[in-house]
XYZ file of N, CA and C in Angstrom:
834
model
N 133.428 117.131 113.922
C 133.800 116.694 113.361
C 133.781 117.042 111.402
N 134.382 116.795 111.115
C 134.533 117.105 109.466
C 132.814 116.011 109.095
N 132.292 116.577 107.926
C 131.913 115.797 107.353
C 131.821 114.664 106.327
N 131.872 113.148 106.095
C 132.116 112.843 105.688
C 131.998 113.064 104.300
N 132.796 112.528 103.108
C 132.753 112.671 101.994
C 131.274 111.749 101.121
N 130.147 113.046 100.590
C 128.711 112.314 100.301
C 128.772 112.145 98.895
N 129.377 111.110 98.143
C 129.339 110.446 96.846
C 129.483 109.105 96.753
N 128.580 108.411 95.408
C 127.664 107.660 95.366
C 129.330 105.978 95.545
N 130.244 107.519 95.074
C 131.136 105.882 94.714
C 131.318 105.870 92.889
N 132.316 105.450 93.108
C 132.656 105.258 90.991
C 131.810 104.515 90.705
N 131.124 105.035 89.490
C 130.024 104.369 88.554
C 129.587 104.862 87.050
N 129.213 104.220 86.634
C 129.583 104.668 85.190
C 127.547 106.179 85.040
N 128.110 106.886 84.041
C 127.072 107.750 84.109
C 125.376 107.190 83.822
N 124.562 107.576 84.108
C 123.007 107.346 83.406
C 122.723 106.872 82.479
N 123.459 107.853 81.500
C 123.286 107.800 80.028
C 124.149 106.355 79.554
N 125.264 105.492 80.354
C 125.750 104.656 80.025
C 125.359 103.253 80.500
N 124.631 103.554 82.054
C 124.669 101.890 82.701
C 123.992 101.082 82.368
N 123.899 100.227 82.624
C 122.648 99.051 83.145
C 121.867 99.274 84.537
N 120.563 99.193 84.169
C 120.003 99.458 85.012
C 118.723 98.629 84.725
N 117.925 98.013 86.069
C 116.659 97.371 85.978
C 115.902 97.751 84.697
N 115.014 97.197 84.236
C 113.675 97.721 83.221
C 112.740 97.541 84.600
N 111.637 98.675 83.703
C 110.287 98.604 84.964
C 109.589 98.105 83.601
N 108.627 97.404 84.792
C 106.628 97.356 84.272
C 106.765 99.232 83.318
N 105.208 98.811 82.903
C 104.967 100.171 81.739
C 104.217 100.651 82.760
N 103.830 100.370 83.673
C 103.349 101.572 84.436
C 104.334 102.373 85.585
N 105.309 102.484 84.998
C 106.690 102.745 85.768
C 106.322 104.742 86.238
N 106.000 104.983 85.085
C 106.162 106.458 84.861
C 105.173 107.307 86.074
N 104.097 106.612 86.542
C 103.298 106.671 87.519
C 103.756 106.880 88.802
N 105.069 105.980 88.598
C 105.515 105.611 90.348
C 106.813 106.880 89.933
N 106.256 107.601 91.540
C 107.118 108.885 91.756
C 107.994 108.605 93.240
N 108.975 109.392 92.977
C 110.237 109.468 93.647
C 110.574 109.694 93.834
N 110.801 110.698 95.188
C 111.688 111.694 95.689
C 112.664 111.721 96.047
N 113.796 112.631 95.246
C 115.202 111.942 96.292
C 114.881 113.099 96.870
N 115.796 113.400 98.472
C 116.474 114.619 99.240
C 117.834 113.795 99.438
N 118.658 115.048 99.090
C 120.110 115.334 99.218
C 120.639 116.444 98.971
N 121.826 117.091 99.742
C 122.334 118.512 99.382
C 123.299 118.434 98.677
N 123.519 117.270 98.411
C 124.568 117.222 97.596
C 124.333 116.895 96.187
N 124.670 117.931 95.044
C 124.058 117.991 93.776
C 124.535 116.822 93.012
N 125.415 116.405 93.374
C 126.466 115.132 92.553
C 125.294 114.032 93.164
N 124.999 113.982 94.302
C 124.408 112.767 94.848
C 123.067 112.606 93.861
N 122.668 114.379 94.446
C 121.288 113.362 93.848
C 121.155 113.547 92.229
N 122.007 114.305 91.430
C 121.558 114.037 90.125
C 122.303 112.743 89.633
N 123.018 112.022 90.317
C 123.469 111.015 89.563
C 122.328 109.741 90.297
N 121.279 109.594 91.753
C 120.765 109.159 91.651
C 119.566 109.557 90.590
N 119.429 110.667 90.413
C 118.233 110.760 89.819
C 118.650 111.026 88.894
N 119.942 110.154 87.614
C 119.347 109.960 86.648
C 119.595 108.300 86.338
N 119.854 107.579 87.245
C 119.736 106.251 88.068
C 117.929 106.115 87.690
N 117.430 106.339 88.824
C 116.114 106.026 88.769
C 115.258 106.803 87.711
N 115.573 107.775 86.292
C 114.824 107.950 85.742
C 114.724 107.236 84.512
N 116.157 106.741 84.265
C 116.803 105.434 83.568
C 116.013 104.274 83.887
N 115.916 104.334 84.578
C 114.474 103.085 85.275
C 113.084 102.724 85.134
N 112.918 104.326 84.799
C 111.646 104.314 84.600
C 110.735 105.697 85.092
N 111.535 105.604 86.136
C 110.683 106.534 87.195
C 110.320 108.114 87.190
N 109.680 108.614 87.939
C 109.508 110.283 87.541
C 110.010 110.848 89.540
N 110.879 111.332 88.846
C 111.611 111.754 90.056
C 111.849 113.609 90.317
N 111.312 113.498 91.992
C 111.644 114.670 92.475
C 112.380 114.999 93.170
N 112.779 116.072 93.162
C 114.174 116.259 93.585
C 114.278 117.467 94.645
N 114.761 117.112 95.886
C 114.905 118.288 96.942
C 115.895 118.727 97.375
N 117.064 119.586 98.604
C 117.958 119.960 98.699
C 117.964 119.730 100.137
N 117.037 119.900 100.430
C 116.546 120.175 102.179
C 115.016 119.716 103.060
N 115.626 119.924 103.959
C 114.458 119.217 105.162
C 112.635 119.958 104.397
N 113.058 121.763 104.421
C 112.015 121.738 104.137
C 111.066 121.492 102.158
N 112.003 122.101 101.682
C 111.592 122.149 100.426
C 111.044 120.202 100.089
N 112.110 119.146 100.997
C 111.082 118.303 100.745
C 110.229 117.870 101.388
N 109.165 118.166 102.322
C 107.619 118.491 102.847
C 107.010 119.069 102.344
N 107.740 119.776 101.640
C 106.422 120.827 100.571
C 106.231 119.850 99.522
N 107.869 119.541 98.748
C 107.508 118.333 97.704
C 106.379 117.711 97.811
N 106.428 116.710 98.852
C 105.623 115.819 99.550
C 104.533 116.268 99.768
N 104.344 116.887 99.889
C 102.754 117.899 100.230
C 101.692 118.312 98.637
N 102.475 118.686 97.761
C 102.551 119.130 96.937
C 102.234 118.223 95.683
N 102.987 116.771 95.299
C 103.092 115.647 94.613
C 103.408 114.551 95.857
N 102.382 113.649 96.286
C 102.650 112.461 97.522
C 103.474 111.851 96.543
N 104.986 111.662 97.251
C 105.498 110.288 96.750
C 105.294 108.857 97.100
N 105.650 107.741 95.180
C 105.495 106.184 96.525
C 106.478 106.177 97.384
N 107.791 106.529 97.160
C 108.412 106.313 97.958
C 109.792 107.755 98.090
N 110.376 107.613 99.277
C 111.514 108.876 99.324
C 113.037 108.155 99.560
N 113.862 109.092 99.101
C 114.991 108.359 98.862
C 115.726 109.389 99.555
N 116.354 109.546 100.893
C 116.484 110.998 101.851
C 117.619 110.244 103.180
N 118.794 111.590 102.635
C 119.847 111.860 102.988
C 119.356 112.278 104.338
N 120.242 111.134 105.631
C 120.363 111.646 106.836
C 120.857 113.015 107.252
N 121.900 113.507 106.463
C 122.384 114.617 106.902
C 122.036 116.124 105.829
N 120.705 116.650 106.558
C 120.494 117.409 105.645
C 120.799 119.198 106.546
N 121.320 120.652 106.110
C 121.164 121.258 106.371
C 119.718 121.478 106.849
N 119.458 122.428 108.477
C 118.678 122.824 108.757
C 117.635 122.002 109.371
N 116.557 120.379 108.640
C 116.194 119.586 109.429
C 117.057 118.609 108.436
N 117.370 117.820 109.395
C 118.162 116.106 109.641
C 117.101 115.806 109.150
N 117.555 115.132 108.741
C 116.360 113.265 107.537
C 115.498 112.933 108.768
N 116.006 112.743 109.833
C 115.227 112.171 110.960
C 114.348 112.486 111.002
N 114.268 114.071 111.129
C 113.011 114.841 111.422
C 111.633 114.526 110.106
N 113.016 114.906 109.910
C 111.829 115.060 107.886
C 111.201 113.535 107.433
N 111.484 112.328 108.163
C 111.317 110.888 108.132
C 110.209 111.333 109.257
N 110.495 111.785 109.897
C 109.083 111.555 111.270
C 107.685 112.418 110.519
N 107.952 113.973 109.932
C 106.808 114.529 109.548
C 106.538 113.753 108.571
N 107.239 113.235 107.456
C 106.209 112.662 106.184
C 105.422 111.332 106.798
N 105.704 111.041 107.827
C 105.304 109.785 108.396
C 104.021 110.547 109.218
N 103.899 111.331 109.916
C 102.662 111.839 110.425
C 102.010 112.564 109.106
N 102.350 113.028 108.011
C 101.533 112.987 106.188
C 100.365 111.789 106.406
N 101.287 110.859 106.171
C 100.923 109.521 105.731
C 102.040 108.079 105.442
N 100.905 107.053 105.710
C 102.803 106.286 105.470
C 102.877 106.344 103.757
N 104.297 106.254 103.827
C 105.185 106.690 102.579
C 106.666 105.524 102.820
N 107.041 104.831 102.178
C 108.619 104.123 102.055
C 109.299 105.387 101.639
N 110.213 104.723 103.459
C 111.375 105.478 103.149
C 113.132 104.815 102.827
N 113.741 104.875 102.000
C 115.140 104.285 102.318
C 115.851 105.720 102.307
N 116.875 105.365 102.945
C 117.477 106.050 104.274
C 118.749 106.211 103.553
N 119.607 107.351 102.885
C 120.884 107.239 102.861
C 121.679 107.056 103.942
N 122.569 107.408 104.277
C 124.019 107.797 105.541
C 125.034 107.758 105.001
N 126.317 108.847 104.890
C 127.930 108.817 104.789
C 128.279 108.603 106.126
N 127.180 107.850 107.484
C 127.714 107.559 108.388
C 128.127 106.336 108.739
N 129.071 105.830 108.864
C 129.042 104.053 109.928
C 128.784 103.439 110.737
N 128.594 104.450 111.431
C 128.326 103.795 112.903
C 126.587 103.378 113.112
N 126.739 102.796 113.736
C 125.499 102.158 113.657
C 124.581 102.604 114.588
N 124.628 103.573 115.525
C 123.722 103.992 116.011
C 123.055 105.289 115.318
N 123.687 105.314 114.345
C 122.591 106.316 113.037
C 121.882 105.552 111.922
N 122.346 104.125 111.830
C 121.279 103.352 110.895
C 120.338 102.499 111.791
N 120.421 102.597 113.198
C 119.183 102.246 114.090
C 118.864 103.664 114.370
N 118.955 104.700 114.121
C 118.117 105.471 114.037
C 116.783 105.773 113.128
N 117.841 105.756 112.302
C 116.818 106.004 110.649
C 115.428 104.822 110.972
N 116.441 103.482 111.537
C 115.551 102.302 111.620
C 113.824 102.604 112.383
N 114.451 102.985 113.229
C 113.561 104.057 114.678
C 112.457 104.819 114.336
N 113.037 105.740 113.397
C 111.726 106.781 112.963
C 111.222 106.195 111.779
N 111.519 104.718 111.470
C 110.354 104.546 110.450
C 111.075 104.245 109.219
N 112.042 104.378 108.942
C 113.011 104.078 107.299
C 112.514 102.624 107.153
N 112.469 102.499 105.832
C 111.924 101.038 105.765
C 113.540 100.265 105.331
N 114.554 101.362 104.319
C 116.087 100.162 104.344
C 116.599 101.382 104.296
N 118.207 101.415 104.298
C 119.358 102.492 104.532
C 120.397 102.116 103.392
N 120.683 102.963 102.892
C 122.212 102.038 101.887
C 123.492 104.057 102.800
N 123.916 102.802 103.136
C 125.601 103.660 103.421
C 126.290 103.967 102.051
N 126.855 105.764 101.969
C 128.023 105.734 101.004
C 129.435 105.551 101.520
N 129.809 104.875 100.835
C 129.713 105.193 98.929
C 129.027 104.362 98.700
N 127.736 104.267 97.768
C 127.378 102.889 97.653
C 127.375 103.200 95.793
N 126.622 101.745 95.234
C 126.690 102.026 93.644
C 124.704 101.914 93.418
N 124.961 103.191 93.032
C 123.796 103.636 92.153
C 122.541 102.648 92.037
N 122.936 101.456 91.254
C 122.487 100.143 90.763
C 121.732 99.648 91.834
N 123.148 99.485 93.221
C 122.213 98.935 94.190
C 121.135 99.767 94.347
N 121.304 100.979 94.825
C 119.752 101.760 94.868
C 118.550 101.396 93.977
N 118.572 101.745 92.472
C 117.623 101.454 92.359
C 117.074 99.815 92.246
N 117.937 98.932 92.565
C 117.138 97.678 92.681
C 116.487 97.601 94.369
N 117.579 97.946 95.165
C 116.813 98.256 96.458
C 115.097 99.379 96.633
N 115.138 99.973 95.551
C 114.089 101.471 95.682
C 112.337 100.378 94.964
N 113.060 99.007 94.283
C 112.161 98.076 93.240
C 111.349 97.063 94.493
N 112.801 96.901 94.863
C 112.355 95.871 96.429
C 111.279 96.208 97.730
N 111.231 97.522 97.659
C 110.982 98.077 98.420
C 108.990 98.087 97.970
N 109.166 98.567 96.851
C 107.762 99.974 96.345
C 106.997 97.621 95.855
N 108.111 96.557 94.909
C 107.563 95.752 94.828
C 106.326 95.288 95.877
N 106.884 95.749 97.161
C 106.307 95.070 98.796
C 104.674 95.610 99.266
N 105.230 96.875 98.452
C 103.753 97.638 98.312
C 102.564 97.929 97.755
N 102.984 97.235 96.767
C 101.624 96.805 95.965
C 100.978 96.059 96.448
N 99.681 95.856 96.242
C 98.310 94.863 96.722
C 98.710 93.772 95.851
N 98.592 92.347 96.827
C 98.423 90.724 96.359
C 97.042 90.217 96.196
N 96.630 90.290 95.185
C 95.542 90.182 95.402
C 94.394 88.427 95.751
N 95.600 87.695 95.451
C 95.267 86.670 95.938
C 96.034 86.220 97.511
N 96.312 86.290 98.184
C 96.325 87.003 99.662
C 95.300 86.521 100.124
N 94.827 85.621 100.920
C 94.189 85.733 102.108
C 94.306 86.779 103.860
N 93.130 87.261 104.073
C 93.756 87.413 105.587
C 94.353 86.663 106.293
N 95.175 86.793 107.779
C 95.553 85.603 108.459
C 95.172 86.394 109.607
N 94.772 85.429 110.643
C 94.458 85.698 111.682
C 94.592 84.867 113.266
N 94.908 85.533 114.162
C 95.741 84.761 115.145
C 96.017 85.885 116.276
N 95.685 84.785 118.000
C 95.919 85.538 118.795
C 95.498 86.872 118.867
N 94.659 87.487 118.438
C 93.931 88.721 118.225
C 94.051 89.257 117.644
N 95.050 89.367 116.076
C 95.386 90.122 115.480
C 95.308 89.384 114.312
N 94.629 90.467 112.857
C 94.403 90.576 111.918
C 94.953 91.005 110.818
N 95.589 90.579 109.897
C 96.390 91.035 108.835
C 95.621 90.972 107.339
N 95.751 91.656 106.594
C 94.768 91.044 105.237
C 95.902 92.176 104.558
N 95.969 91.090 103.839
C 97.742 91.106 102.918
C 97.570 92.524 101.681
N 96.468 91.898 101.139
C 95.613 92.669 100.090
C 95.610 93.955 100.015
N 94.854 94.718 100.951
C 94.446 95.278 101.513
C 95.891 96.556 102.493
N 96.681 95.667 102.950
C 97.658 95.949 103.466
C 97.466 96.586 104.864
N 96.756 95.873 105.708
C 95.922 96.197 106.810
C 96.036 95.438 107.900
N 96.317 95.775 109.349
C 96.275 95.730 109.990
C 95.986 95.377 111.147
N 95.376 94.580 112.294
C 94.311 95.201 113.375
C 94.543 94.549 114.574
N 94.829 94.649 115.700
C 94.632 93.739 116.697
C 93.620 94.625 117.825
N 92.707 93.084 118.206
C 91.378 93.172 118.847
C 90.609 94.332 118.195
N 90.433 94.480 116.738
C 89.173 95.253 115.761
C 90.458 96.680 115.880
N 91.522 97.005 116.792
C 92.130 98.393 116.697
C 93.490 98.672 115.901
N 92.727 99.386 114.501
C 94.361 99.218 113.682
C 95.467 100.028 114.293
N 96.598 98.789 113.416
C 97.798 98.926 114.020
C 98.321 100.153 113.021
N 98.853 100.970 113.150
C 100.368 101.939 112.224
C 101.448 101.100 112.112
N 101.984 100.436 111.104
C 102.769 99.682 110.706
C 103.671 100.117 109.631
N 104.737 100.702 109.745
C 105.524 100.463 108.698
C 105.821 99.787 107.762
N 105.870 99.908 106.245
C 106.456 98.706 105.718
C 106.930 97.346 105.847
N 107.882 97.432 106.326
C 108.781 96.315 106.473
C 107.916 95.349 108.436
N 107.194 96.878 109.300
C 106.738 95.634 110.458
C 105.506 95.048 109.890
N 104.977 95.822 108.817
C 103.502 94.642 108.273
C 104.164 93.525 107.794
N 104.831 93.467 106.756
C 105.380 92.574 106.041
C 105.996 91.508 107.218
N 106.864 91.611 107.543
C 107.040 90.870 109.280
C 106.120 90.685 110.184
N 105.145 91.466 110.079
C 104.441 90.701 111.189
C 103.271 89.506 109.840
N 102.989 89.497 108.916
C 102.233 89.325 108.362
C 103.005 87.681 108.279
N 104.701 87.433 107.945
C 105.620 86.596 107.265
C 105.411 85.742 108.979
N 105.288 86.343 110.342
C 105.081 85.511 111.477
C 103.693 84.559 111.619
N 102.606 85.584 110.893
C 101.471 85.002 111.412
C 101.219 83.665 110.228
N 102.243 83.593 109.233
C 101.645 82.573 108.117
C 102.589 81.553 108.575
N 103.578 81.555 109.259
C 104.653 80.590 109.865
C 105.211 80.469 111.558
N 103.750 80.105 112.441
C 103.098 80.669 113.686
C 104.310 79.016 113.469
N 105.039 79.345 114.747
C 105.499 77.670 116.022
C 107.083 77.919 115.198
N 107.391 78.408 114.433
C 108.690 77.680 114.103
C 109.749 79.156 114.157
N 111.503 78.627 114.637
C 111.962 79.422 115.117
C 112.782 80.108 113.772
N 112.656 81.519 113.380
C 113.925 81.133 112.180
C 115.050 82.954 113.165
N 115.984 82.286 111.921
C 117.312 82.618 112.399
C 116.752 84.467 111.757
N 118.274 85.358 111.982
C 117.508 87.028 111.310
C 118.045 86.904 109.924
N 118.950 85.925 109.591
C 119.540 86.070 108.558
C 118.523 85.355 107.440
N 117.455 84.361 107.959
C 116.301 83.954 107.586
C 115.132 84.962 107.130
N 115.383 85.930 108.419
C 114.131 87.049 108.397
C 114.168 88.223 106.939
N 115.649 88.343 106.769
C 116.220 89.249 106.230
C 116.128 88.469 104.235
N 116.456 87.543 104.605
C 115.870 86.914 102.928
C 114.690 87.058 102.667
N 113.877 86.151 103.911
C 112.302 85.763 103.357
C 111.232 87.195 103.561
N 111.258 88.120 104.734
C 110.351 90.125 104.278
C 111.324 90.730 104.030
N 113.399 91.160 103.547
C 113.513 92.474 102.823
C 113.575 91.256 101.504
N 113.791 90.238 101.207
C 114.940 89.715 99.936
C 116.034 90.118 100.013
N 116.656 89.908 100.714
C 118.074 90.341 100.522
C 119.106 89.057 101.119
N 119.934 88.720 100.674
C 120.552 87.568 100.892
C 121.923 87.669 101.758
N 121.876 89.500 101.795
C 123.282 89.884 102.720
C 122.530 91.021 103.122
N 122.985 91.998 104.036
C 122.402 92.826 105.156
C 122.921 93.336 106.512
N 122.671 94.711 106.931
C 123.099 94.401 108.246
C 121.628 94.152 109.131
N 122.302 92.468 109.785
C 120.951 91.985 110.452
C 120.276 93.268 111.672
N 120.880 94.173 112.138
C 120.419 94.745 113.507
C 119.665 95.705 112.622
N 119.329 95.741 111.287
C 117.755 96.046 110.731
C 116.771 95.178 111.216
N 117.028 93.499 111.338
C 116.161 93.106 111.309
C 115.209 92.691 113.438
N 116.689 93.249 113.748
C 116.100 92.874 115.153
C 115.364 94.536 115.713
N 115.719 95.706 114.874
C 114.978 97.060 114.868
C 113.800 96.595 115.067
N 113.526 96.191 113.883
C 111.963 95.873 113.143
C 110.873 95.132 114.445
N 112.146 93.818 114.537
C 111.238 93.358 115.667
C 111.090 93.728 116.891
N 111.964 95.021 117.671
C 111.868 95.537 118.639
C 110.856 96.607 118.036
N 110.535 96.789 117.339
C 109.690 98.194 117.055
C 108.093 97.637 116.739
N 108.040 96.010 116.547
C 106.784 95.580 115.627
C 106.347 95.440 117.442
N 107.188 94.155 118.233
C 106.350 94.252 119.914
C 106.366 95.088 120.355
N 106.402 96.362 120.324
C 105.498 97.703 120.856
C 104.361 97.550 120.369
N 103.898 97.366 119.300
C 102.841 97.475 118.206
C 101.819 96.470 118.615
N 102.187 94.928 119.259
C 101.398 93.748 118.707
C 101.032 93.418 120.650
N 101.827 93.500 121.248
C 102.284 92.884 122.508
C 101.337 93.791 123.830
N 100.955 93.322 124.546
C 100.750 94.085 125.840
C 101.496 94.125 126.632
N 102.792 93.493 126.012
C 103.667 93.718 127.625
C 105.020 93.955 126.647
N 105.638 94.727 125.727
C 106.424 94.703 124.955
C 108.153 94.224 125.484
N 108.355 94.554 126.656
C 109.203 94.487 127.752
C 109.020 92.675 128.007
N 107.901 92.102 127.791
C 107.997 90.930 128.555
C 107.010 90.040 127.127
N 107.345 89.701 126.408
C 106.649 89.243 124.703
C 106.448 88.043 124.807
N 105.039 87.713 124.567
C 104.341 86.610 124.608
C 104.201 85.933 123.001
N 103.916 86.693 122.132
C 103.949 86.182 120.848
C 105.048 86.520 119.921
N 106.220 87.140 120.240
C 107.490 87.305 118.794
C 108.469 86.867 120.037
N 108.867 85.913 120.312
C 109.761 85.133 121.296
C 111.451 85.509 120.903
N 112.239 85.437 121.754
C 113.024 85.432 121.463
C 113.898 83.870 121.544
N 114.292 83.297 120.468
C 114.947 81.591 120.928
C 116.405 82.356 120.893
N 117.172 81.811 121.687
C 118.687 82.080 122.173
C 119.116 81.092 121.432
N 120.108 81.293 120.775
C 121.182 80.473 119.564
C 120.099 80.539 118.054
N 118.738 80.589 118.227
C 118.733 81.098 117.017
C 117.839 81.840 115.948
N 116.859 82.830 117.070
C 116.674 83.829 116.708
C 115.314 84.166 117.193
N 114.379 84.269 115.955
C 112.623 84.572 116.730
C 111.708 83.239 116.338
N 110.972 83.418 116.976
C 109.593 82.727 117.227
C 108.018 83.058 117.235
N 106.980 82.960 116.180
C 105.690 83.316 116.790
C 104.482 82.808 117.458
N 104.970 83.287 118.671
C 103.323 82.066 119.445
C 102.306 82.463 119.060
N 101.652 81.992 118.024
C 100.680 82.106 118.426
C 99.779 82.301 119.718
N 99.554 81.358 120.879
C 99.237 80.883 121.715
C 99.503 82.468 123.077
N 100.524 82.955 122.744
C 101.071 84.142 123.147
C 100.948 83.271 124.465
N 101.466 82.420 125.100
C 102.107 81.488 126.248
C 103.988 81.903 126.548
N 103.840 81.868 127.632
C 105.089 82.122 128.669
C 106.133 80.290 128.599
N 105.170 80.020 127.902
C 106.654 78.726 128.001
C 107.958 79.247 126.137
N 109.105 78.758 127.369
C 109.604 79.558 126.316
C 110.433 80.829 126.754
N 109.781 81.585 127.332
C 110.117 82.582 127.981
C 110.078 83.818 126.683
N 110.135 85.081 127.556
C 110.313 86.197 126.609
C 111.775 86.302 125.529
N 112.455 85.853 126.645
C 113.276 86.261 125.982
C 114.851 85.218 126.133
N 114.200 83.928 126.413
C 115.320 82.820 126.360
C 114.544 81.679 126.074
N 113.849 81.486 124.956
C 113.231 79.946 125.021
C 114.138 79.071 124.580
N 113.633 77.698 124.792
C 114.528 76.711 125.005
C 114.192 75.836 122.656
N 113.101 76.255 122.166
C 113.090 75.544 120.935
C 114.029 76.193 119.754
N 114.469 75.334 118.764
C 115.163 75.771 118.000
C 114.662 75.105 116.675
N 115.304 75.045 115.735
C 114.333 75.320 114.031
C 113.984 73.994 114.039
N 113.872 72.981 114.305
C 113.492 72.233 114.042
C 111.894 71.306 114.930
N 112.056 72.490 115.863
C 110.805 72.220 116.910
C 110.010 73.653 116.820
N 108.119 72.752 116.087
C 107.441 73.755 116.012
C 106.107 73.650 116.722
N 105.560 74.236 116.690
C 104.261 74.363 117.645
C 103.211 73.761 116.218
N 101.975 73.581 117.008
C 100.741 73.357 115.534
C 100.679 74.331 115.616
N 100.853 74.505 113.869
C 100.345 75.767 113.005
C 98.645 76.190 112.931
N 98.925 76.885 114.165
C 97.048 77.024 114.105
C 97.085 78.660 113.592
N 97.428 78.873 112.711
C 97.066 80.778 112.665
C 96.444 79.844 111.078
N 94.960 81.110 110.632
C 93.594 80.393 109.974
C 93.600 81.607 108.739
N 93.616 81.268 107.778
C 93.718 82.178 106.608
C 92.038 81.464 106.371
N 91.610 83.325 106.507
C 90.091 83.672 105.849
C 89.614 82.763 104.886
N 89.010 82.158 104.693
C 88.082 81.550 104.206
C 88.620 79.938 103.613
N 89.810 79.943 104.252
C 89.917 78.353 104.306
C 89.401 77.819 104.811
């Protein structure tokens, strides 16, 4: 099958486009752009540089891993379809080197490709053709959530402990290897126990977007269950509320069932999650 055209779509050139302003410390923020299409790489890099980011570029997976090893990026914009080593394998290897946010670019519209990217740990994805300005906004959104929140207090519930300031999560004292979005999703659930949230609500509150593919939420919930549940096939903490969405049950009970609860948006359990020091 012919490869779909890889173009970010019609857009103003970086020299004339309006892009979001960056804080004064932006030059210290390094973004690695990995795409074998020189036009896409040039346009994306130009927009990011104009927004104040320091940009490295790589045209294939091997070069990307070498760049990341030499200068650890704060975020990676990674094309799914690369020569030799595809973006999924590059993402896996980057994750093996240490935590780093990844935004996946894909020219395919197939849901399976998007889900695969999320399954290997991508924090977000953008489907080509895309608006370079939107990509810059998504980069800023992802990076904003990696910055420590000094005032946030640690959360504890059902053997889980989440420290938003240190961005560290544990289960029964054992550290959890969570991606950026998995961490944010778990913290959100711990802050709001007993309340059922629709996937649209979670997309808005956790991802910071009023639009997007809701399968992103589904995949992240499934991945998070695999890390916090004793039996992910029969989840007790993150429960599915049919017709609504998901609810975090601090007690870990089987009431409402792992996949078929009766609670609705107006039915809430007591908010027994506790914050250290409160």
